[in-house]
XYZ file of C-alpha atoms in Angstrom:
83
model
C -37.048 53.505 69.585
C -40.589 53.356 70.582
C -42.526 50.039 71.469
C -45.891 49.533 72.761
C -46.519 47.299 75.895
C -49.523 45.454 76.677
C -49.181 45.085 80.646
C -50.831 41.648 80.004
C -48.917 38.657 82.756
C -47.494 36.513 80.207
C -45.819 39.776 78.597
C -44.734 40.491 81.962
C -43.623 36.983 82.837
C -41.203 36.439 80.097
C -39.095 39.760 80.292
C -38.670 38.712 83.412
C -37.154 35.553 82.626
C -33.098 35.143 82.424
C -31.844 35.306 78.839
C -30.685 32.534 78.173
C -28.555 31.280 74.545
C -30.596 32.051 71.808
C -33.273 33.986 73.312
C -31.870 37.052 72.403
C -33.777 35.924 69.076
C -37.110 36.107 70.264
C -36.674 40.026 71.551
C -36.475 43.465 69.861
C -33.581 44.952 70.973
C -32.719 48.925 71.153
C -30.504 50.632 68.666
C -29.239 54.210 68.502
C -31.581 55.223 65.789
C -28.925 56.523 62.946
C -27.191 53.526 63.245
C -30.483 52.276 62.609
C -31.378 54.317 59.884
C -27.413 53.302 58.073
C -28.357 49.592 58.461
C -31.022 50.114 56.521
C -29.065 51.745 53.950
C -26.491 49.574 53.736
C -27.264 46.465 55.061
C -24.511 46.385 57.892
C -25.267 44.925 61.279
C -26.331 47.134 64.373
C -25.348 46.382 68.055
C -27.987 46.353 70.552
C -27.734 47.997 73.942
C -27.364 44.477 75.382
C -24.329 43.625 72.672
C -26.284 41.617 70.575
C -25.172 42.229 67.116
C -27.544 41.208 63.896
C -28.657 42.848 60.729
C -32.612 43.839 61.458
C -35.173 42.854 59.053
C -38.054 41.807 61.251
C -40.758 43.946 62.468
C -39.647 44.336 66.273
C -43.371 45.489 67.218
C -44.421 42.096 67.408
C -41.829 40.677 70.042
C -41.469 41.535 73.380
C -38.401 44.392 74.480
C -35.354 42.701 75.636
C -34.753 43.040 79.141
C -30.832 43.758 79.158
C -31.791 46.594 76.960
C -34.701 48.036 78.896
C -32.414 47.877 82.306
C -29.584 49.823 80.532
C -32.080 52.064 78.789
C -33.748 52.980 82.159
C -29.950 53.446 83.834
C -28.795 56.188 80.934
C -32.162 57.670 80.991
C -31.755 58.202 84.668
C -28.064 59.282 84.324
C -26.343 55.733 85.099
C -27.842 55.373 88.912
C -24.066 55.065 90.015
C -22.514 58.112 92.515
């Protein structure tokens, strides 16, 4: 899933704040794209990298990338981090 980021210090500042109840709201979260594609379809919910679980029907360009899923993102893009 792409997203663009702006680099601007209040972008910066609040993936950088803990999650906390509720916030999980205010992020776009990353999806393994067919699953993705079959909520769209069929209107089932999707589970984030993070575990949040939802049906998406916002636009997720216009909020910020959660953090869980960007730190779990980066570890399987870099093969987990873990010997």
């Amino acid at each position: 899933m792409s997203h663009q980021t702006s680099g601007s210090a209040s972008t910066q500042a609040r993936e950088e704040q803990k999650i906390k109840p509720g916030d999980a709201e205010r992020y776009a979260h990353y999806v393994r794209k067919n699953k993705l594609t079959e909520s769209n379809v069929t209107g089932k919910a999707v589970i984030a990298l993070c575990g949040k679980v939802w049906i998406p029907v916002r636009n997720p360009e216009v909020f910020p990338v959660c953090p869980a899923c960007k730190e779990i993102y980066a570890q399987m893009k870099s093969g987990g981090g873990k010997s």
